[in-house]
XYZ file of C-alpha atoms in Angstrom:
468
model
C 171.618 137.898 185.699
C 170.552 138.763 181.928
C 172.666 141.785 180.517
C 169.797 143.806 178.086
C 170.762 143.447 174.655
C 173.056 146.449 173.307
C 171.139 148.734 170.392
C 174.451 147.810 168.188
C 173.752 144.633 168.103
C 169.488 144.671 167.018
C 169.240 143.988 162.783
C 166.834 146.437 162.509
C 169.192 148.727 159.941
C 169.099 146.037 157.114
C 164.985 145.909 157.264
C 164.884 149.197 154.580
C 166.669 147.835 150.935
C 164.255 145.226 150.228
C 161.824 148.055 150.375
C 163.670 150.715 148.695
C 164.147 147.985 145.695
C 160.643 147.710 145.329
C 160.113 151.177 145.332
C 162.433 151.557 142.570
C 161.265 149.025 140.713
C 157.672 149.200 140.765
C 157.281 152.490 138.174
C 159.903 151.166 135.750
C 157.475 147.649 135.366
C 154.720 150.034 134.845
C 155.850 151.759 132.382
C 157.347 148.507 130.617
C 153.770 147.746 130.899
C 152.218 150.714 129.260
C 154.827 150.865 126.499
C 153.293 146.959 125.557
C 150.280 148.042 126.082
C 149.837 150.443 123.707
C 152.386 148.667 121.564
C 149.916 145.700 121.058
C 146.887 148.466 120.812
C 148.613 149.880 117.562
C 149.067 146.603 116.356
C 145.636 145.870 116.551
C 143.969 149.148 115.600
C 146.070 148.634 112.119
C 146.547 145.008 111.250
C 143.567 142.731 112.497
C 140.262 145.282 112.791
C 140.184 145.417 108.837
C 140.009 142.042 109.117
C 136.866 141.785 111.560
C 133.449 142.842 110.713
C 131.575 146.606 111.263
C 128.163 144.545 112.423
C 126.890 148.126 112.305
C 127.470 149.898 109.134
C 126.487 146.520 107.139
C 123.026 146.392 109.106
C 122.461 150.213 108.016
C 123.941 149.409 104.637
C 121.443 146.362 104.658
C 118.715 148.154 105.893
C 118.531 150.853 103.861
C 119.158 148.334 100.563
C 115.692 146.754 101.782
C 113.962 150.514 102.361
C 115.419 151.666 99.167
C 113.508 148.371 97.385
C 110.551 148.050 99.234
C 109.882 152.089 98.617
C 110.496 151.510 94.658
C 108.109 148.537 94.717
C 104.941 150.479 96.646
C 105.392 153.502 94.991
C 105.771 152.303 91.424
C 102.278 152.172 89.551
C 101.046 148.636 89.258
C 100.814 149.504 85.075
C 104.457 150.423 84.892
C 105.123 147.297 86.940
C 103.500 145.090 84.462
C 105.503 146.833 82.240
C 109.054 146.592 83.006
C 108.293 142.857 84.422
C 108.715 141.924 80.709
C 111.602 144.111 80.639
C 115.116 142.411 81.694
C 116.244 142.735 85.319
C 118.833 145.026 85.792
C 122.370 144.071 87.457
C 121.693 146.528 90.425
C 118.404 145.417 91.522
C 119.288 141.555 91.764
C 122.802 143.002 93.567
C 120.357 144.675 95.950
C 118.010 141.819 96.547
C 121.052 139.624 97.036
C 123.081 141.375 99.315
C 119.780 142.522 101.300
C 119.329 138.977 102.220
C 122.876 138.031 102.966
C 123.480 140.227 105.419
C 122.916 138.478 108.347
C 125.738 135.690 106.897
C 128.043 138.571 106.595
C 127.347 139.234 110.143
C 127.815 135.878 111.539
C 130.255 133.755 109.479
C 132.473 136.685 108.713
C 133.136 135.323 105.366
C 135.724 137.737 103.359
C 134.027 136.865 99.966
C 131.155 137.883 100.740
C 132.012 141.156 103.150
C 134.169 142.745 99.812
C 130.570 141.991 97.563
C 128.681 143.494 100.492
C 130.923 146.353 100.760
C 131.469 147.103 96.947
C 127.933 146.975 96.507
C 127.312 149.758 99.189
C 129.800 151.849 97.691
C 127.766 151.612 94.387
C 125.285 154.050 93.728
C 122.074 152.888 94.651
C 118.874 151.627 92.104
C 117.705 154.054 89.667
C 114.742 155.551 90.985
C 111.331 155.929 88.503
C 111.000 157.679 85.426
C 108.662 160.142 87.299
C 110.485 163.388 89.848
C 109.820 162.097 93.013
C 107.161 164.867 94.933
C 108.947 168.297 95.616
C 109.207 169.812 98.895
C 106.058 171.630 99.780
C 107.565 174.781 99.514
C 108.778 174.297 96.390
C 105.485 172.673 94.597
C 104.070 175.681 96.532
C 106.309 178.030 94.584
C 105.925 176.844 91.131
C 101.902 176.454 91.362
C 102.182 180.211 92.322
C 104.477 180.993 89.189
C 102.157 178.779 86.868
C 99.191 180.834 88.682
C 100.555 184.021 87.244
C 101.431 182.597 83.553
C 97.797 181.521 83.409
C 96.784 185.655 84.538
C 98.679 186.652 81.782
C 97.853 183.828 79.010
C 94.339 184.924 79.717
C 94.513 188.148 78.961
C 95.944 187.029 75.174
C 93.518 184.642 74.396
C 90.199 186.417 75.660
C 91.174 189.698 74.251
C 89.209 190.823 71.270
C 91.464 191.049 68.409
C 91.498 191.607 64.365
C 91.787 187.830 63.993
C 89.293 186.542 66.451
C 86.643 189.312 65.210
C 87.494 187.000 61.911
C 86.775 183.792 63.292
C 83.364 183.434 62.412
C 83.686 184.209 58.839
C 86.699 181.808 57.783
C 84.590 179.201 59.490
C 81.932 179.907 57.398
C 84.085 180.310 54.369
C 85.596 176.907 54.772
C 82.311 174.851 55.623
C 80.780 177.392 52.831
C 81.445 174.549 49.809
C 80.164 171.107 51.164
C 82.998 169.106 53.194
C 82.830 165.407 53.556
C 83.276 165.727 56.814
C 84.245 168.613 59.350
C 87.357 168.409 61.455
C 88.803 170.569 64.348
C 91.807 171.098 66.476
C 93.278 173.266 68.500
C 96.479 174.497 69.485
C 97.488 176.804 72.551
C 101.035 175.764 72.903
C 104.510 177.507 71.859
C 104.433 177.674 67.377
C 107.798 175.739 67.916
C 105.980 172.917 69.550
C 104.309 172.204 66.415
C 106.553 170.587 65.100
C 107.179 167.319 62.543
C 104.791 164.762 64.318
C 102.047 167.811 64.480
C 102.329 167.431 60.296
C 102.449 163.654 60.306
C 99.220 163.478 61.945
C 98.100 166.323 59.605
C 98.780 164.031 56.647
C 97.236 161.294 57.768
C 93.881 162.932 58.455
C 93.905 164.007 54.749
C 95.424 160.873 53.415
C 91.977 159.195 54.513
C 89.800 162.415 54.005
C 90.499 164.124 50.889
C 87.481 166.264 50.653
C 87.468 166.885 54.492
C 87.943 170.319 55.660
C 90.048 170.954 59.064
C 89.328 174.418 60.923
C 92.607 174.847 63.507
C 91.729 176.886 66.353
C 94.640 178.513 67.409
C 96.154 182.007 67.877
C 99.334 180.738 68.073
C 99.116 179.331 64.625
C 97.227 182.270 63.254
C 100.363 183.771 62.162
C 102.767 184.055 59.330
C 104.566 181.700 61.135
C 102.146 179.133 61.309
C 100.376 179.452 57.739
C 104.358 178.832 56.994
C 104.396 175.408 58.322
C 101.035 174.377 57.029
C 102.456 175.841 53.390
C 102.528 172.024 51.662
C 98.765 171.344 52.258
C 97.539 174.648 51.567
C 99.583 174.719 48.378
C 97.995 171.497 47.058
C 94.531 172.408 48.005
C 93.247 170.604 50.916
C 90.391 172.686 52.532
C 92.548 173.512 56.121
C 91.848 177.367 57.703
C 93.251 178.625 60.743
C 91.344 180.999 63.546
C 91.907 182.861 66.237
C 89.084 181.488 68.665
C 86.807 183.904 69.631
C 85.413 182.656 72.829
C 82.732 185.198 73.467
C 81.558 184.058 69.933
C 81.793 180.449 70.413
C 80.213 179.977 73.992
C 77.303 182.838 73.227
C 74.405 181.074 74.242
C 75.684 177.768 76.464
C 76.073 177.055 79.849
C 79.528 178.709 80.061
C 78.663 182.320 78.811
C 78.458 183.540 82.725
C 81.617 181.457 83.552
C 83.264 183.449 81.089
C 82.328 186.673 81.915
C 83.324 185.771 85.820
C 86.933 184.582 84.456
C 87.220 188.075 83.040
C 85.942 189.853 85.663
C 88.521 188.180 88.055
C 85.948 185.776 89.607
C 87.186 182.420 88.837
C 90.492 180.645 90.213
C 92.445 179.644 87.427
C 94.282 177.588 89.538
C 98.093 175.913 88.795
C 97.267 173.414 85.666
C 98.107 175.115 82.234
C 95.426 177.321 81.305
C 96.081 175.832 77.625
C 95.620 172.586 78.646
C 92.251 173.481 80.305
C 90.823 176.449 77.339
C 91.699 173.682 74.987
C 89.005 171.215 76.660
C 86.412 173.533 76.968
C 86.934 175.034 73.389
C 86.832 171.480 71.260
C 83.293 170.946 73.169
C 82.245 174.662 71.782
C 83.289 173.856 68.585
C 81.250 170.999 68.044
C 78.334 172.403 69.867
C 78.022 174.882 67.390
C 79.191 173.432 64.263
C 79.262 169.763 64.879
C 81.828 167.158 63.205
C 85.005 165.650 64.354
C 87.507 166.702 67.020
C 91.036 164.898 67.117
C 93.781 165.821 69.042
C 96.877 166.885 67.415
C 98.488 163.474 68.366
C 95.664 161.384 67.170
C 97.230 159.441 64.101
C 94.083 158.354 61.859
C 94.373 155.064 60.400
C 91.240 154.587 58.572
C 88.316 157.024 57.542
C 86.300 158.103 60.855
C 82.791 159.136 58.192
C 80.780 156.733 59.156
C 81.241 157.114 62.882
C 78.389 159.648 64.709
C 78.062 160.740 68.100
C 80.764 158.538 69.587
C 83.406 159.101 71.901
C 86.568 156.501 73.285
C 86.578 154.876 76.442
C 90.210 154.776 77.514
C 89.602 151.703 80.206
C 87.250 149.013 80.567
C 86.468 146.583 83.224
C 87.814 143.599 82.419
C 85.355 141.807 84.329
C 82.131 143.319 83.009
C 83.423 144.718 79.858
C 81.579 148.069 80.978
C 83.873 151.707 80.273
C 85.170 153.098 83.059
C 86.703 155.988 82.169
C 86.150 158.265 78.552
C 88.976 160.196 76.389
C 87.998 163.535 74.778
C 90.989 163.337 72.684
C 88.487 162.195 69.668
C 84.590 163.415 69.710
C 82.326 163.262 66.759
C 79.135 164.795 67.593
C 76.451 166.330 65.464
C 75.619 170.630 66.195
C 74.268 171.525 69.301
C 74.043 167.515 70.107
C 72.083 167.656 74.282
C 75.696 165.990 75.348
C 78.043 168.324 74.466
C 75.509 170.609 76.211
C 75.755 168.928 79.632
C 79.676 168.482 79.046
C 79.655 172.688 78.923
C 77.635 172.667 82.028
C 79.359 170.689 83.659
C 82.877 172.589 82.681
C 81.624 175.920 84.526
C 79.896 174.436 87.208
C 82.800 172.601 87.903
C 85.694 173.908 87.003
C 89.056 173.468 88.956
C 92.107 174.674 87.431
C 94.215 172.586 89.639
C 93.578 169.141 89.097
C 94.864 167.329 86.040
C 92.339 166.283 83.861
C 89.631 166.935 86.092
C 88.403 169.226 83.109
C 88.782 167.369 79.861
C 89.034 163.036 80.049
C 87.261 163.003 83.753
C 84.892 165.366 83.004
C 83.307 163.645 79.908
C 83.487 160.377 81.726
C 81.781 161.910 85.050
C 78.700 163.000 82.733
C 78.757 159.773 81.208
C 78.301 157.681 83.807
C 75.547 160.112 85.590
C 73.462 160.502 82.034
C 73.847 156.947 80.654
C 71.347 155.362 82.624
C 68.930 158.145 83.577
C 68.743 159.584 80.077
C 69.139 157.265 77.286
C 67.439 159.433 75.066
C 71.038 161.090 74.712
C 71.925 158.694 72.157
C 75.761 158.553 72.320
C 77.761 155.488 71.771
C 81.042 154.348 73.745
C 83.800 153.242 71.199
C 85.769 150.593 72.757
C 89.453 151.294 73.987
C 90.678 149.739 70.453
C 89.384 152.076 68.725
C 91.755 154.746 69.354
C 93.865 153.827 72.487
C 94.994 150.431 71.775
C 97.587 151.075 73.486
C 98.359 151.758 77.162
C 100.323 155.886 78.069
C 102.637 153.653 79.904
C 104.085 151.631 76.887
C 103.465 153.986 74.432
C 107.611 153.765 73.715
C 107.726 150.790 72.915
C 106.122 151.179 69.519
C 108.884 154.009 68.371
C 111.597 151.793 68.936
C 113.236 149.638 65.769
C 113.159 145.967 65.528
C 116.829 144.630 66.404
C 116.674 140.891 65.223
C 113.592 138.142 63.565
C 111.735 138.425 66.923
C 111.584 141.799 67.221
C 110.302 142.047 63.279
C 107.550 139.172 63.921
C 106.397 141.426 67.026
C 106.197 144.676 65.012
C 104.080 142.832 62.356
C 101.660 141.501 64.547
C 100.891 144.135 66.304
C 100.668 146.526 63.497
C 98.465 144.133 61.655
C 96.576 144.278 65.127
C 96.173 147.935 65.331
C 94.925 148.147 61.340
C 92.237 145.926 61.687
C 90.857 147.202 65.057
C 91.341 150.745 65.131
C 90.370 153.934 63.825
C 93.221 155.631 64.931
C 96.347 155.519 67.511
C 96.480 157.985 70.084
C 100.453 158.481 70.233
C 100.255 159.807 74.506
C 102.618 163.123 73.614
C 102.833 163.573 77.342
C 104.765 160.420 77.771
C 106.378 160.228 74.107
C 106.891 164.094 73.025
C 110.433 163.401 73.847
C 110.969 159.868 71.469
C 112.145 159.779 67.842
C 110.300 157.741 65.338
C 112.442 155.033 64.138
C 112.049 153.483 60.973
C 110.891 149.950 60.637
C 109.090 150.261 64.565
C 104.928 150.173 65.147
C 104.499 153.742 64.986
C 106.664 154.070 61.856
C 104.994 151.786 59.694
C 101.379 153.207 60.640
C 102.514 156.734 60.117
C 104.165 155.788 56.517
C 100.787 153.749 55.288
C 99.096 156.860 56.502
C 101.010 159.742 55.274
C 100.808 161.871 52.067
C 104.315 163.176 51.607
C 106.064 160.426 52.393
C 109.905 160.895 52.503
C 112.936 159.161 54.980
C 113.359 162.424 57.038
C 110.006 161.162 58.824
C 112.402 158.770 61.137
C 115.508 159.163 63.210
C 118.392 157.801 61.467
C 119.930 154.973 63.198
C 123.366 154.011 64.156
């Protein structure tokens, strides 16, 4: 017989330590583990990710180096283009083009060199944008068109009221053609008196240096003054025939096409719209002047180079196709026309029935070249000739500055001399662009320089910026 084993005597009581070591062991190796775990993440985080790559911060550095290029090159007129391609590349546009296309190296190879150019060159500011302000918000454009609006409101009211001095215009016209003139000039001037300023004079000088018995009738309010007879003092104390007038308008356009725009401007019926009402009076009032006394109109930053007397109902083309050698566009910066000439009758017409006081130009350079091209064919009884560009814009607005700078070495000198030799013998005059160059010195020794001094009467050094 089998005695039943005794409960004493069964192992089953030594079954639980195994476990309970476990137990005990089991949270102290995890928390070994996160201690190294976040040990090695620290170490990581601070010593080897400088080392690596950010793929995406050097594909947005990258990619915005490219937009940044590609914008400048679209949006930068193809004239200025030709322009500064003979200029020397600047550092930061090969930097860009360089690191634009090693970008995907950078990404790849990892290669230190070139991730500390990469990076120092998108920490550098970026390429200089153009000369121009890039376009304003709209509500900002919105805002100053609506400020320039109200100038114009109020500039009107000065220059069409009737005053003591216009009421005089007619008369000190007629008192300075009264004695025969060589030849009749006329200007105007709407702008600030302080505007007028040592370049005004220079081109003042050279008109008489080639005219000496010309007479010069300056329309202008502004200059109408005590002020302005002031700065005109050294030509009117050596006796050159120069007057200045207050312009009467209702005088002037009695009896042309504009009379009734006038009298709608006055009345409130005509949008003067956000262009300088200056800029847009002065266009229509060289063509009335003309129309009813005839001679020569030059703007105040023509520079005349040779005498204009035997020239006769001629205006400038500014461009020509190259191809056909036909004018495409016309400059109203220089007219001559005889009185009451059928051209400068249509150019009136087509001023009021026109008119837009908010496009550039669309009332002075494109108007005349508009009538142009619609009368030239159909009525060649107008008999009007089209000076070529080298006549008085030999050169281009866009590298107008070029010609105030000083030569720096023998190059520079054999440039100036050839194209100042180059000018002389093809040109009447030079028109100096003040809307790009109002802001340059003369230097002595450049193009414009040595033009002005063969040209001027009162020559003396304080003509020119001094140097150095």
């Amino acid at each position: 017989m089998v005695t039943p084993a005794s409960p004493t005597t069964m192992p089953a009581a030594r079954k639980p330590l195994p476990l309970l070591l476990l137990s005990l062991s089991l949270p102290a190796l995890l928390l070994v583990l996160s201690l190294v775990f976040l040990l090695s993440h620290t170490t990581f985080s601070l010593l080897i990710c400088p080392l690596l790559p950010r793929l995406s911060s050097t594909r947005n550095a990258t990619s915005g180096a490219s937009r940044t290029g590609t914008s400048l090159g679209v949006s930068m007129d193809e004239t200025l283009q030709a322009f500064h391609a003979s200029m020397p590349t600047t550092p930061s546009r090969r930097n860009a083009t360089s690191s634009s296309s090693s970008t995907s190296i950078i990404a790849v190879s990892v290669d230190k060199t070139l991730q500390e150019a990469f990076h120092a060159f998108a920490a550098a500011p970026p390429p200089p944008l153009p000369s121009w302000p890039p376009a304003a918000p709209a509500s900002k454009s919105s805002s100053r068109k609506k400020a320039s609006a109200k100038r114009n409101k109020s500039l009107l009211k000065l220059l069409f009221r009737k005053t003591p001095q216009t009421r005089r215009f007619a008369a000190r016209a007629d008192e300075l053609f009264a004695a025969p003139c060589t030849d009749r000039f006329f200007m105007t001037w709407l702008s600030p008196l302080a505007q007028f300023g040592r370049r005004e004079l220079l081109v003042l000088e050279s008109l008489f240096r080639w005219h000496r018995g010309g007479c010069l009738l300056v329309a202008s309010d502004i200059m109408d003054s005590a002020g302005g007879r002031n700065k005109l003092r050294p030509f009117l104390e050596r006796g050159f025939r120069l007057a200045v007038a207050s312009p009467d308008f209702a005088y002037l356009l009695n009896g042309t096409p504009a009379e009734a725009w006038l009298g709608a401007v006055q009345r409130g019926g005509v949008s003067l719209g956000s262009v300088p009402l200056g800029q847009n009076l002065s266009n229509l009032l060289r063509l009335a002047l003309l129309y009813r006394y005839g001679g020569i109109y030059l703007d105040a930053d023509v520079v005349v180079l040779r005498p204009l007397s035997d020239l006769r109902n001629a205006i400038g083309a500014q461009v020509v196709d190259e191809a056909t050698g036909d004018w495409r566009r016309l400059n109203n910066a220089v007219m001559v026309f005889d009185r009451a000439h059928p051209l400068l009758h249509e150019f009136i017409a087509e001023f009021a029935a026109a008119f837009d006081g908010s496009k550039w130009g669309h009332n002075g350079p494109y108007l005349v070249s508009r009538v142009a091209a619609r009368l030239r064919h159909r009525s060649p009884d107008l008999a009007f000739t089209v000076l070529p560009p080298r006549a008085f814009y030999p050169v281009h607005w866009s590298k107008i500055g070029g010609l105030f700078v000083a030569p720096k070495d023998r190059k520079d000198k054999r440039w100036v001399k050839a194209k100042v030799e180059n000018i002389k013998g093809e040109s009447f005059g030079i028109h100096l662009w003040n809307r790009e160059s109002s802001r340059l010195e003369m230097e002595e020794g450049s193009v414009i320089g040595t033009l002005i001094s063969d040209s001027c009467l009162f020559c003396n050094s304080s003509m020119f910026v001094k140097q150095g």
